[in-house]
Coordinates of N, CA and C and ligand atoms in Angstrom, one line a residue:
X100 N 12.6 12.5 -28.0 CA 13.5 11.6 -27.3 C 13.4 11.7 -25.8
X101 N 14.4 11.1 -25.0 CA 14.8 11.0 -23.4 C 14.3 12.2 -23.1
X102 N 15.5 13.0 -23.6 CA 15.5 14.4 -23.1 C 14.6 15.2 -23.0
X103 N 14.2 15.0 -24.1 CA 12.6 16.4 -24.7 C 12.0 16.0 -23.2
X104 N 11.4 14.7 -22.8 CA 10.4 14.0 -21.9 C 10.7 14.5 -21.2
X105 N 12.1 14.3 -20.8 CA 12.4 14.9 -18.9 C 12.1 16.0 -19.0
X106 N 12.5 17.0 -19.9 CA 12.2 18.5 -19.9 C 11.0 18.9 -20.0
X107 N 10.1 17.8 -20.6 CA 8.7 18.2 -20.2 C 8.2 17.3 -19.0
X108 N 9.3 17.6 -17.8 CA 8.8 16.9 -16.7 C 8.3 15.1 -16.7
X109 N 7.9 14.7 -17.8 CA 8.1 13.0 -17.5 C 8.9 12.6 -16.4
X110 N 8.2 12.3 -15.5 CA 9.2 11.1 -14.8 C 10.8 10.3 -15.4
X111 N 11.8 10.1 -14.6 CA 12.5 9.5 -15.5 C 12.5 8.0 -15.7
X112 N 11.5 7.9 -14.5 CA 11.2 6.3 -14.4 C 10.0 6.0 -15.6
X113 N 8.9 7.2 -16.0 CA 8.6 6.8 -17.2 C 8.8 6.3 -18.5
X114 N 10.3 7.5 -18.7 CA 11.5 7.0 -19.7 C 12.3 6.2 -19.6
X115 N 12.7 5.3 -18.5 CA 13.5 3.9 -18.5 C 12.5 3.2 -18.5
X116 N 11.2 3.4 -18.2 CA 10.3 2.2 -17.7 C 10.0 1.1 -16.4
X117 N 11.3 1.7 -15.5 CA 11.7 1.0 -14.2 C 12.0 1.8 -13.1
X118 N 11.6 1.2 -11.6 CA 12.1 1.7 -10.8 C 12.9 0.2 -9.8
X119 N 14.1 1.0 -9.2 CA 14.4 -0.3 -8.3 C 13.6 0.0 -7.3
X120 N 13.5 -1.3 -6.0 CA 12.9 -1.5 -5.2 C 13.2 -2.5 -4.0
X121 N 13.7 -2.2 -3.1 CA 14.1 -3.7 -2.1 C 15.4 -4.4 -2.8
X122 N 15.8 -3.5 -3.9 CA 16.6 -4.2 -4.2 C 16.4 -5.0 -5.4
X123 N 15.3 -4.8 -6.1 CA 14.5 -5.9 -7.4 C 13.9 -4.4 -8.2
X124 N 13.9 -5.1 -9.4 CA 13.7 -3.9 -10.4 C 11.8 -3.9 -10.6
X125 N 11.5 -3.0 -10.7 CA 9.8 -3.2 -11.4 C 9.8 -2.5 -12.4
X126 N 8.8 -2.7 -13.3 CA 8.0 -1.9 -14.5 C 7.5 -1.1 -14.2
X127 N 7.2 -0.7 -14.4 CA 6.3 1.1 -14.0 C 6.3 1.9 -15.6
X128 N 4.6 2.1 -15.3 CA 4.1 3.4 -16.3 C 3.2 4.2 -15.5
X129 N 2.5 4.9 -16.9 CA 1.7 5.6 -16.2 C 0.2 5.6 -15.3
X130 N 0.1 3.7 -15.5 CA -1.3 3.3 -14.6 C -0.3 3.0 -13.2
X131 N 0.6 2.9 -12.8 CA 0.8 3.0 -11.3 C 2.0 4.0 -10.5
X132 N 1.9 4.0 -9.3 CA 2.1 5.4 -8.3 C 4.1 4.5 -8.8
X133 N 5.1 5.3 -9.1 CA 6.0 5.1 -9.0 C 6.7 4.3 -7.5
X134 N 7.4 3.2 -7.2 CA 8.1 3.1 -5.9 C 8.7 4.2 -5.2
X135 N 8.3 4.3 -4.1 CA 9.4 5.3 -3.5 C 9.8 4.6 -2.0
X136 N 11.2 5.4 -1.9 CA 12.0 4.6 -1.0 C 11.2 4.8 0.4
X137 N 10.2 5.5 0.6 CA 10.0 5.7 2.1 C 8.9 4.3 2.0
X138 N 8.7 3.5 1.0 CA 7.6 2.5 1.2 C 8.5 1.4 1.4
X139 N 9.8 1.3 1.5 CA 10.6 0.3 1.9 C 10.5 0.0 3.5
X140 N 10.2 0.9 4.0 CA 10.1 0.9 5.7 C 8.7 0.5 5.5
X141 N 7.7 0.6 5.1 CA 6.6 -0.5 5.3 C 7.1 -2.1 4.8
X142 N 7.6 -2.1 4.0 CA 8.1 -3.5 3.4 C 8.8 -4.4 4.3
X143 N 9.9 -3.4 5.1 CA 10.7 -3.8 6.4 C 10.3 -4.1 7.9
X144 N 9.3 -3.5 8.0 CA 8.8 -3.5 8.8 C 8.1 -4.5 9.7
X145 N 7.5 -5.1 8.3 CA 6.7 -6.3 8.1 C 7.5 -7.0 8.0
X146 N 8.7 -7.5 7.2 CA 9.9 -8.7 7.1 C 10.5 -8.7 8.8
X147 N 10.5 -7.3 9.2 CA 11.0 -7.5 10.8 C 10.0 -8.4 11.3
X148 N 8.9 -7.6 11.5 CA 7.9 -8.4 12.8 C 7.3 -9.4 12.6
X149 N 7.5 -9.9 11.2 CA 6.4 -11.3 10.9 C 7.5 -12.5 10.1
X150 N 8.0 -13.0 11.2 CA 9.2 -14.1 10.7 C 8.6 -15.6 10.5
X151 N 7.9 -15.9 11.1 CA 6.9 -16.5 10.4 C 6.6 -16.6 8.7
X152 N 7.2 -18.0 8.2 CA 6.6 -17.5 6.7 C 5.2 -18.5 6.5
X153 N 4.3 -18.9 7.4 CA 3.6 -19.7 7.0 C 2.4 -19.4 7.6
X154 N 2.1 -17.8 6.5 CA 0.8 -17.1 7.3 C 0.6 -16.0 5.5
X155 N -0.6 -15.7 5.7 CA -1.1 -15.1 4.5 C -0.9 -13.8 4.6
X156 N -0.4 -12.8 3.9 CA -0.9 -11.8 3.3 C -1.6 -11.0 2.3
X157 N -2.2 -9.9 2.8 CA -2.9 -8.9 1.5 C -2.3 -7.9 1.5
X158 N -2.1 -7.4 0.5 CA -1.7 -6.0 -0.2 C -2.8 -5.7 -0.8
X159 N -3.2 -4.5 0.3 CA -4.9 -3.8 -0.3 C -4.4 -2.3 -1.4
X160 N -4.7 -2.0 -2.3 CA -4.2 -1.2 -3.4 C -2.9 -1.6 -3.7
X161 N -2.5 -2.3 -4.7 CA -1.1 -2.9 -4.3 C -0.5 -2.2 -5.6
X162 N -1.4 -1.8 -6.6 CA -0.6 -0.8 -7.9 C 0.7 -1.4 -8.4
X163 N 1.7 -1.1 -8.3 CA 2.7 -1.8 -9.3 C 3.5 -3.1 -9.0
X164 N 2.6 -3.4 -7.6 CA 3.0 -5.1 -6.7 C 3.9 -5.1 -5.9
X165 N 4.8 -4.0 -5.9 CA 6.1 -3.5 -5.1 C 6.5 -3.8 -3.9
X166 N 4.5 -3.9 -2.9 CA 5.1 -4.3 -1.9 C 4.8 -5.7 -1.7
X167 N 3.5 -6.3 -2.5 CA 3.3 -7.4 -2.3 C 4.8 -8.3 -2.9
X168 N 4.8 -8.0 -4.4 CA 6.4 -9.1 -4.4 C 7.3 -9.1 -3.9
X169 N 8.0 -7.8 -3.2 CA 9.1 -7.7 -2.4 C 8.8 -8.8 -1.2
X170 N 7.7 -8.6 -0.7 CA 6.9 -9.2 0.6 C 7.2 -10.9 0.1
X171 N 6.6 -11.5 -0.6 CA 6.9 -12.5 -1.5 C 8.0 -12.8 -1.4
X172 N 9.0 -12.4 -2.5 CA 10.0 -12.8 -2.7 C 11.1 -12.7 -1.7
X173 N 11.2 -11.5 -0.5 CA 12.3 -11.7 0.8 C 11.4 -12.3 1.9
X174 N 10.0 -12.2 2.1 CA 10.0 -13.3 3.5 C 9.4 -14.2 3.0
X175 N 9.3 -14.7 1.7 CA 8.6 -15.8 1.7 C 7.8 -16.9 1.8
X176 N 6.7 -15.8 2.5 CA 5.2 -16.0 3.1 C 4.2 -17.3 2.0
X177 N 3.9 -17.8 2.5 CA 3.2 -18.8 1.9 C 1.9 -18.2 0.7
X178 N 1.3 -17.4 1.7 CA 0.5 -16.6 0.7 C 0.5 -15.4 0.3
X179 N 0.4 -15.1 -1.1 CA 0.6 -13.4 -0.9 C -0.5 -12.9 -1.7
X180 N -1.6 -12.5 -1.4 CA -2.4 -12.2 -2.4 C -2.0 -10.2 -2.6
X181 N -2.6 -9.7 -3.7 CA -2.8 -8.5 -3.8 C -3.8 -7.5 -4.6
X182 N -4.4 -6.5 -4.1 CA -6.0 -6.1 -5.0 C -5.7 -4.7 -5.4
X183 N -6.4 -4.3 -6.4 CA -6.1 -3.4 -7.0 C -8.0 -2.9 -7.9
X184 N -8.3 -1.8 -7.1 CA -9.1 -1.3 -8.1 C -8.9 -1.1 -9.7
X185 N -7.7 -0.7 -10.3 CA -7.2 -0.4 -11.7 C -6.9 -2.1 -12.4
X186 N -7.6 -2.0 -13.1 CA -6.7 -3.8 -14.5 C -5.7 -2.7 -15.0
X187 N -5.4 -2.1 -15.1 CA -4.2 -1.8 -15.8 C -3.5 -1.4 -15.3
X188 N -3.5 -1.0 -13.3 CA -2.6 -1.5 -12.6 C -2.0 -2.9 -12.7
X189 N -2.6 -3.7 -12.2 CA -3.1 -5.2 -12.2 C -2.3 -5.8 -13.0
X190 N -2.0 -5.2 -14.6 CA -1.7 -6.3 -15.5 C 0.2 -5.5 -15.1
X191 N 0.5 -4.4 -14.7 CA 1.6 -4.0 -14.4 C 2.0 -5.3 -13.4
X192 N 1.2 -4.9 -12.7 CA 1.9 -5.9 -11.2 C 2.0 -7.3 -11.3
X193 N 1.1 -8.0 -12.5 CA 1.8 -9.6 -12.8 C 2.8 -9.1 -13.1
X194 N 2.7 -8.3 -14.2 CA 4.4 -8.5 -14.7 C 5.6 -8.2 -13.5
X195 N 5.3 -7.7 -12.8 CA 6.4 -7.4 -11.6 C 6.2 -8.9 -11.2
X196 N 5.2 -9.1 -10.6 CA 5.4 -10.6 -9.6 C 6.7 -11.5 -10.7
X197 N 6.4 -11.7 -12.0 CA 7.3 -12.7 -13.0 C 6.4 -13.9 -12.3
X198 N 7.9 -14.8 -12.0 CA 7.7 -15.8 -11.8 C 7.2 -16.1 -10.2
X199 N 7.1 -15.5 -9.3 CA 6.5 -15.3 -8.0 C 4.9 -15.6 -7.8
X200 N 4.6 -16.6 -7.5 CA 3.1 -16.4 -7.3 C 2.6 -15.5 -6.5
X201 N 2.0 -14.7 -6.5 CA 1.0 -13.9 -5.7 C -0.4 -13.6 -6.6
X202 N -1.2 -13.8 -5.7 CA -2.6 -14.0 -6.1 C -3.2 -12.4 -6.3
X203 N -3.8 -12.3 -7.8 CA -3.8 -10.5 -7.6 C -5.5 -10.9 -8.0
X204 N -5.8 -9.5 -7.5 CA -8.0 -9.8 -7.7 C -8.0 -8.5 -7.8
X205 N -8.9 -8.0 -8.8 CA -9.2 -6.6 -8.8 C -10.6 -7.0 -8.5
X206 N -10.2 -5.7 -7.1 CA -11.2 -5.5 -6.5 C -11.2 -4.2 -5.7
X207 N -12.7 -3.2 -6.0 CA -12.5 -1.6 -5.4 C -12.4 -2.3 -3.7
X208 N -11.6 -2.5 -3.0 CA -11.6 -2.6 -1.5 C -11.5 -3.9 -1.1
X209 N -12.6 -4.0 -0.5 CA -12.6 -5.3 0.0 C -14.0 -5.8 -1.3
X210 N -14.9 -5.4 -1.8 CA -16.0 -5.4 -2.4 C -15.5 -7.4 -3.0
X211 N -14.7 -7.6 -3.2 CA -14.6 -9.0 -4.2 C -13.8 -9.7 -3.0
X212 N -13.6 -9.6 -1.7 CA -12.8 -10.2 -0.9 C -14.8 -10.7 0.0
X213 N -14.8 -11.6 0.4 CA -15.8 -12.4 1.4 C -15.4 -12.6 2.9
X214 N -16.2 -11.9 3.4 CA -15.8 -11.7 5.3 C -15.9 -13.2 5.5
X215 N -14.8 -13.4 6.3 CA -15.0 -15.1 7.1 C -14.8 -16.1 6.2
X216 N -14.1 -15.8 4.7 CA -13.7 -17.0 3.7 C -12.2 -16.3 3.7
X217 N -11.8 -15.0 3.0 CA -11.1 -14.6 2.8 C -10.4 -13.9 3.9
X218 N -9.6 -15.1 4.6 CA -8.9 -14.1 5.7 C -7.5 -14.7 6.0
X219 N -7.1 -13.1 6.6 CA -5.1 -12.7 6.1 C -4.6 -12.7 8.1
X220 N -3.6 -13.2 7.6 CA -2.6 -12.8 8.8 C -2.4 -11.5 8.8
X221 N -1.8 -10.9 7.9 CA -1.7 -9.8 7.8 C -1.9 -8.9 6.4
X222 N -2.3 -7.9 6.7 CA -3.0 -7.1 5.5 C -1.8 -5.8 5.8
X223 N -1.5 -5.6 4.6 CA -0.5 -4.3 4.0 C -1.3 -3.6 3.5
X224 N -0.8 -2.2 3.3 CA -1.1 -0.9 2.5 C -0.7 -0.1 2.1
X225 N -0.1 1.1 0.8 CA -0.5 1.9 1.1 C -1.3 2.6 0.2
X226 N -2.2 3.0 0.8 CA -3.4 3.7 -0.1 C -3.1 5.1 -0.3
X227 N -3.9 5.3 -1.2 CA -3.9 6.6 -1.6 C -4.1 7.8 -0.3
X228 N -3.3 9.0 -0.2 CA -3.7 9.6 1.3 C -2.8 11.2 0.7
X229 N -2.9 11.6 -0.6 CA -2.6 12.9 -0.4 C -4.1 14.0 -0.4
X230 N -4.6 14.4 0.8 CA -5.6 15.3 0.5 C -5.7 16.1 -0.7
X231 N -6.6 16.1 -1.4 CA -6.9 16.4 -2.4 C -6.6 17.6 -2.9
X232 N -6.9 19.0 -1.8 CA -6.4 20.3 -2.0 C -4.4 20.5 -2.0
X233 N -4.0 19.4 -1.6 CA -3.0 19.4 -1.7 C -2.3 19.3 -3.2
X234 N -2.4 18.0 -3.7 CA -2.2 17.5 -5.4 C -2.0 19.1 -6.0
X235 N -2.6 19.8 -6.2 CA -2.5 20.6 -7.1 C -1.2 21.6 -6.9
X236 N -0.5 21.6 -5.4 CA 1.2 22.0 -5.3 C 2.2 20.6 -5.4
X237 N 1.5 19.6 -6.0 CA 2.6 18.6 -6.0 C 3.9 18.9 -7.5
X238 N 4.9 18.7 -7.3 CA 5.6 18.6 -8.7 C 5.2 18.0 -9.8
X239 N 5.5 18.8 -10.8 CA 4.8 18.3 -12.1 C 4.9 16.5 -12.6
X240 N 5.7 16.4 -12.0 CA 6.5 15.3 -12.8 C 5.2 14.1 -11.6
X241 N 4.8 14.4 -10.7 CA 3.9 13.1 -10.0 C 2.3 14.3 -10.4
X242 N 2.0 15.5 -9.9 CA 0.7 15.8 -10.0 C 0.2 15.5 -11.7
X243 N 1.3 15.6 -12.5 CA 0.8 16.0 -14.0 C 0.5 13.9 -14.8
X244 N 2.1 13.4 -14.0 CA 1.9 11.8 -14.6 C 1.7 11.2 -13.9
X245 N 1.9 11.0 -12.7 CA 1.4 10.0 -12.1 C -0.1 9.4 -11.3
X246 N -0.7 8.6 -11.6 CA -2.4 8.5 -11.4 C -2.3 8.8 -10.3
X247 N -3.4 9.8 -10.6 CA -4.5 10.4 -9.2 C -5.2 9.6 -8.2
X248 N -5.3 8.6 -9.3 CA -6.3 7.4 -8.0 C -5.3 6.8 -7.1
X249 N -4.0 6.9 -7.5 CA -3.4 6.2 -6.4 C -2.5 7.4 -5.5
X250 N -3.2 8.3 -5.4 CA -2.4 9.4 -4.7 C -3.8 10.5 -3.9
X251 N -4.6 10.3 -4.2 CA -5.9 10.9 -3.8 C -7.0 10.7 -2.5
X252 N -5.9 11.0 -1.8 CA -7.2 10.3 -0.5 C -8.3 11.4 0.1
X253 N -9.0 12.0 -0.7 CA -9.7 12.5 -0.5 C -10.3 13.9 0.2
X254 N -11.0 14.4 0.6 CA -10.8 15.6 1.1 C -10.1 15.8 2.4
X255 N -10.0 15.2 3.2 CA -9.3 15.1 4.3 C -7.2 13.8 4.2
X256 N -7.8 13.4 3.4 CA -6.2 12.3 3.1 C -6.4 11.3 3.6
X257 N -7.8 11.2 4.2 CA -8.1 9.9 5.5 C -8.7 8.5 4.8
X258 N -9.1 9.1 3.8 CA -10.5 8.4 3.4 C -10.2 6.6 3.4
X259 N -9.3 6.7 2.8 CA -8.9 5.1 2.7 C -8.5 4.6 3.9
X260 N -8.1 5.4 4.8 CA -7.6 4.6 6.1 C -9.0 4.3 7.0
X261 N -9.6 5.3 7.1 CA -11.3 5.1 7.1 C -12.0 3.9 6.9
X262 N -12.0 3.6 6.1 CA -12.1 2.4 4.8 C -11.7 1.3 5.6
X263 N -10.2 1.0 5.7 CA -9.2 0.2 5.8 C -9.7 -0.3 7.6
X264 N -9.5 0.9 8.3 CA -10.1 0.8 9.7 C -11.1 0.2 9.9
X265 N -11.9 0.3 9.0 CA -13.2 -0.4 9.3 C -13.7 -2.0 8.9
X266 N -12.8 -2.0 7.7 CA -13.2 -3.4 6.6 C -11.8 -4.1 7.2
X267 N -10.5 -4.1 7.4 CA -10.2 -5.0 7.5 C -10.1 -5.9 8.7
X268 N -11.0 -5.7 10.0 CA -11.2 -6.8 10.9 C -11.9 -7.8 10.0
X269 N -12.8 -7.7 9.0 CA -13.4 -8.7 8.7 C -12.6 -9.8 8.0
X270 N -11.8 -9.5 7.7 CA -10.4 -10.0 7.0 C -9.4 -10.7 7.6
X271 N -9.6 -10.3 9.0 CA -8.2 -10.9 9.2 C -8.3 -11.8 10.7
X272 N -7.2 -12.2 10.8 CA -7.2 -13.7 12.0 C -7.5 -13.2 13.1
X273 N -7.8 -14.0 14.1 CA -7.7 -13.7 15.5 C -6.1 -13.2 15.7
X274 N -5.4 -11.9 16.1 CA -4.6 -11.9 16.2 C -3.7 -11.1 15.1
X275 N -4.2 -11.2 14.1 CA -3.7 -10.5 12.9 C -2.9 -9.1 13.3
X276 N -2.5 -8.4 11.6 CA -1.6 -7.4 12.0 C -2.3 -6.7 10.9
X277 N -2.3 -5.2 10.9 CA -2.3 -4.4 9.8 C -0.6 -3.3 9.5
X278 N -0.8 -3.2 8.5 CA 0.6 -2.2 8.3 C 0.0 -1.2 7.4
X279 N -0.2 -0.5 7.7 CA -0.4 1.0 7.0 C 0.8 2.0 6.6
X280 N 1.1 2.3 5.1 CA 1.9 3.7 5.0 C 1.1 4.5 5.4
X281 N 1.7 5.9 6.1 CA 0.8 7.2 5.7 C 1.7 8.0 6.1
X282 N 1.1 9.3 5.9 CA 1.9 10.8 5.2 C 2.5 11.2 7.1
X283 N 3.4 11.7 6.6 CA 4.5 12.0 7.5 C 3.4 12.9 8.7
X284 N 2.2 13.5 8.5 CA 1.7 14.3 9.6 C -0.2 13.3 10.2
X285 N 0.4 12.3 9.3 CA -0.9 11.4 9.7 C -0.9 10.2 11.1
X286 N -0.3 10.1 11.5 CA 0.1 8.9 13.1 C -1.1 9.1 13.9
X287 N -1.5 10.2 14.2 CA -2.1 10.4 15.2 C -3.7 10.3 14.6
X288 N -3.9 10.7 13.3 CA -5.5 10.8 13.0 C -5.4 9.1 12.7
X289 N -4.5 8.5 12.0 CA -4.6 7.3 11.9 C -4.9 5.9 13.1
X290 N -4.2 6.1 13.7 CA -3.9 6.1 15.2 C -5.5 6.0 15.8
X291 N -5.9 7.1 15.7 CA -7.5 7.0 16.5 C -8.3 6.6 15.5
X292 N -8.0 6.4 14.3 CA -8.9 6.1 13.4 C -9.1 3.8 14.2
X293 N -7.5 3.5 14.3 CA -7.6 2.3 14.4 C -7.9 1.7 15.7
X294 N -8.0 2.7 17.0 CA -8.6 3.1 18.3 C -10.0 2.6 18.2
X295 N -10.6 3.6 17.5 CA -11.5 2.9 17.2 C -12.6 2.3 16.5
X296 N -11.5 1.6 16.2 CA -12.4 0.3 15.4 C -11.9 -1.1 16.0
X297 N -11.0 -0.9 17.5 CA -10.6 -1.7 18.1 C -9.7 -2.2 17.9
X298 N -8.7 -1.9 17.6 CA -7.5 -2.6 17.1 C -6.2 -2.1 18.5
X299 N -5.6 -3.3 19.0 CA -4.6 -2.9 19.9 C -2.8 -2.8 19.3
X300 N -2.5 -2.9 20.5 CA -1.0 -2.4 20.1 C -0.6 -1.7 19.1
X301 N -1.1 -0.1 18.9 CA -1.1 -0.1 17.5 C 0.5 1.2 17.6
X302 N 0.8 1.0 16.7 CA 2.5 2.1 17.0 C 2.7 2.3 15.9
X303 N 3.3 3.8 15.8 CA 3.5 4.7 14.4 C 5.3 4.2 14.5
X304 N 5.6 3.7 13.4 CA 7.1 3.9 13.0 C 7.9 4.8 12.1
X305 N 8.7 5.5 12.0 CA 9.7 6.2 11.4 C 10.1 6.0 10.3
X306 N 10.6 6.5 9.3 CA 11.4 6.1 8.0 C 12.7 6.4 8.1
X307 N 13.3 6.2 7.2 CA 14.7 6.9 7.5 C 15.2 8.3 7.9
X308 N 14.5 9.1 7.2 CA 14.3 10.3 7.3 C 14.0 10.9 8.5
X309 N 13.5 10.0 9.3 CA 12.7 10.4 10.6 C 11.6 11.0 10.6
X310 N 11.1 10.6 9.6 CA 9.1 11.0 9.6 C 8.4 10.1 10.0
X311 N 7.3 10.0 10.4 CA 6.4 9.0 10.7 C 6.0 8.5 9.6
X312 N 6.2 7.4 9.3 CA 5.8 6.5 7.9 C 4.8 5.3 8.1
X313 N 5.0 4.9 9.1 CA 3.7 3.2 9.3 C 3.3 3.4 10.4
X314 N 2.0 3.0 10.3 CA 1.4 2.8 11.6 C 1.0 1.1 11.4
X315 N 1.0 0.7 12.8 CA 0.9 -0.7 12.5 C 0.0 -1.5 13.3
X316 N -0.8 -2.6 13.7 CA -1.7 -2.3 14.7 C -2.6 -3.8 14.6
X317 N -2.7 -4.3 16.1 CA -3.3 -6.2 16.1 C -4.5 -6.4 16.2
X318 N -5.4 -6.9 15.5 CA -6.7 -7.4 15.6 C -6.8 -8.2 16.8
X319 N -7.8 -7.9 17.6 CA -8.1 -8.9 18.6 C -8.9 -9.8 18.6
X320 N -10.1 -9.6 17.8 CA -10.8 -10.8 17.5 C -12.0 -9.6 17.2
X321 N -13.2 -10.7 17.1 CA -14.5 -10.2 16.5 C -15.0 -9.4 17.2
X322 N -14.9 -7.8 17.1 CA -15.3 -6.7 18.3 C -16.6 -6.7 17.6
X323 N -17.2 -6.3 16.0 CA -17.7 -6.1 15.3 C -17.9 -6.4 14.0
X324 N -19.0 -6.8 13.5 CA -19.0 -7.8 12.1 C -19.2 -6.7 10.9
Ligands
LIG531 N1 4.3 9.2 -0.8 C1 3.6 9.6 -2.1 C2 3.9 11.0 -2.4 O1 4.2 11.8 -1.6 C3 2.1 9.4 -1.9 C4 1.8 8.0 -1.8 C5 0.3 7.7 -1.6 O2 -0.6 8.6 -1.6 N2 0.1 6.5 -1.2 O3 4.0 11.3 -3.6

């Protein structure tokens, strides 16, 4: 039953099946990274600075949809697409969208997205960024259930921002925005990561807690194809 599970560490969001979020409830199993409250400050962040609802966004690794539907469903945005390497993320996150349209594509990255067809006002994230040597002190209840691919950034914790630094000018408007989560000691590798690849005004924001949680940062136009 309930109990046995928690005690063998299961998540308890695996045994309800749900986590809240923004305020709206999602499904969650074991193909996607649970919500957690410090990704509401990426969610916010974005409803702060983009009042505008008549502009596109992407949610790149979007796993249980959490931020794309929130994004959706409180500002409203005309478009909300979201990509996901896992289908069995993917089929999680319809089910969260419900009745919300948001356009979901599995796709590893940008690989199924087309430079100069496919382009966003703004592109969300958060990718995977726990260094790898790390996972193995994580608590049982996320290192043992919760997928690796969405918690795994690699041997450094960079890798996707790497990635993300580099692919998403091709993606996005003259003027665009990026919103990045990352790990409370990441601002500053992030930071130069988006330095350069050209990206201006770029600024690390806070969470509640007072960690650094988002880095956020404007496309200027076509530095590099
Ligand atoms: N914040 C998550 C954790 O610490 C990690 C999320 C991620 O890698 N995107 O468990």
């Amino acid at each position: 039953d309930g109990l046995e599970r928690r005690s063998g560490r299961v998540p308890l969001q695996h045994i309800l099946g749900t986590q809240e979020f923004m305020g709206m409830e999602f499904f969650v199993n074991a193909h996607v990274l649970i919500p957690r409250q410090d990704t509401e400050t990426l969610v916010e962040t974005v409803l702060n600075e983009q009042k505008n609802r008549n502009i596109s966004v992407l949610d790149m690794c979007t796993g249980s949809g959490c931020i794309a539907v929130s994004l959706k469903a409180l500002g409203g945005y005309a478009r909300v697409a979201a990509a996901d390497i896992s289908p069995e993320a993917l089929e999680v996150a319809e089910k969260n969208a419900g009745t919300y349209p948001v356009e979901f594509r599995q796709s590893d990255m940008f690989a199924a997205f087309e430079p100069g067809r496919d382009m966003f006002d703004v592109i969300v994230s958060n990718p995977p960024y726990i260094p790898s040597e790390v996972i193995r002190g994580l608590e049982p209840e996320v290192r043992d259930h919760e997928p690796l691919g969405a918690l795994d950034g690699k041997e450094d914790g960079l890798y996707f921002y790497r990635r993300l630094a580099e692919e998403c000018g091709r993606h996005l408007k003259l003027g665009g925005r990026v919103y990045f989560e990352i790990g409370h000691d990441q601002g500053a590798a992030v930071t130069a990561l988006l330095e350069e690849n050209g990206y201006r005004n770029i600024q690390v924001i806070k969470d509640a807690a007072g960690m650094d949680r988002v880095v956020r940062g404007t496309w200027p136009g076509q530095i590099r194809k």
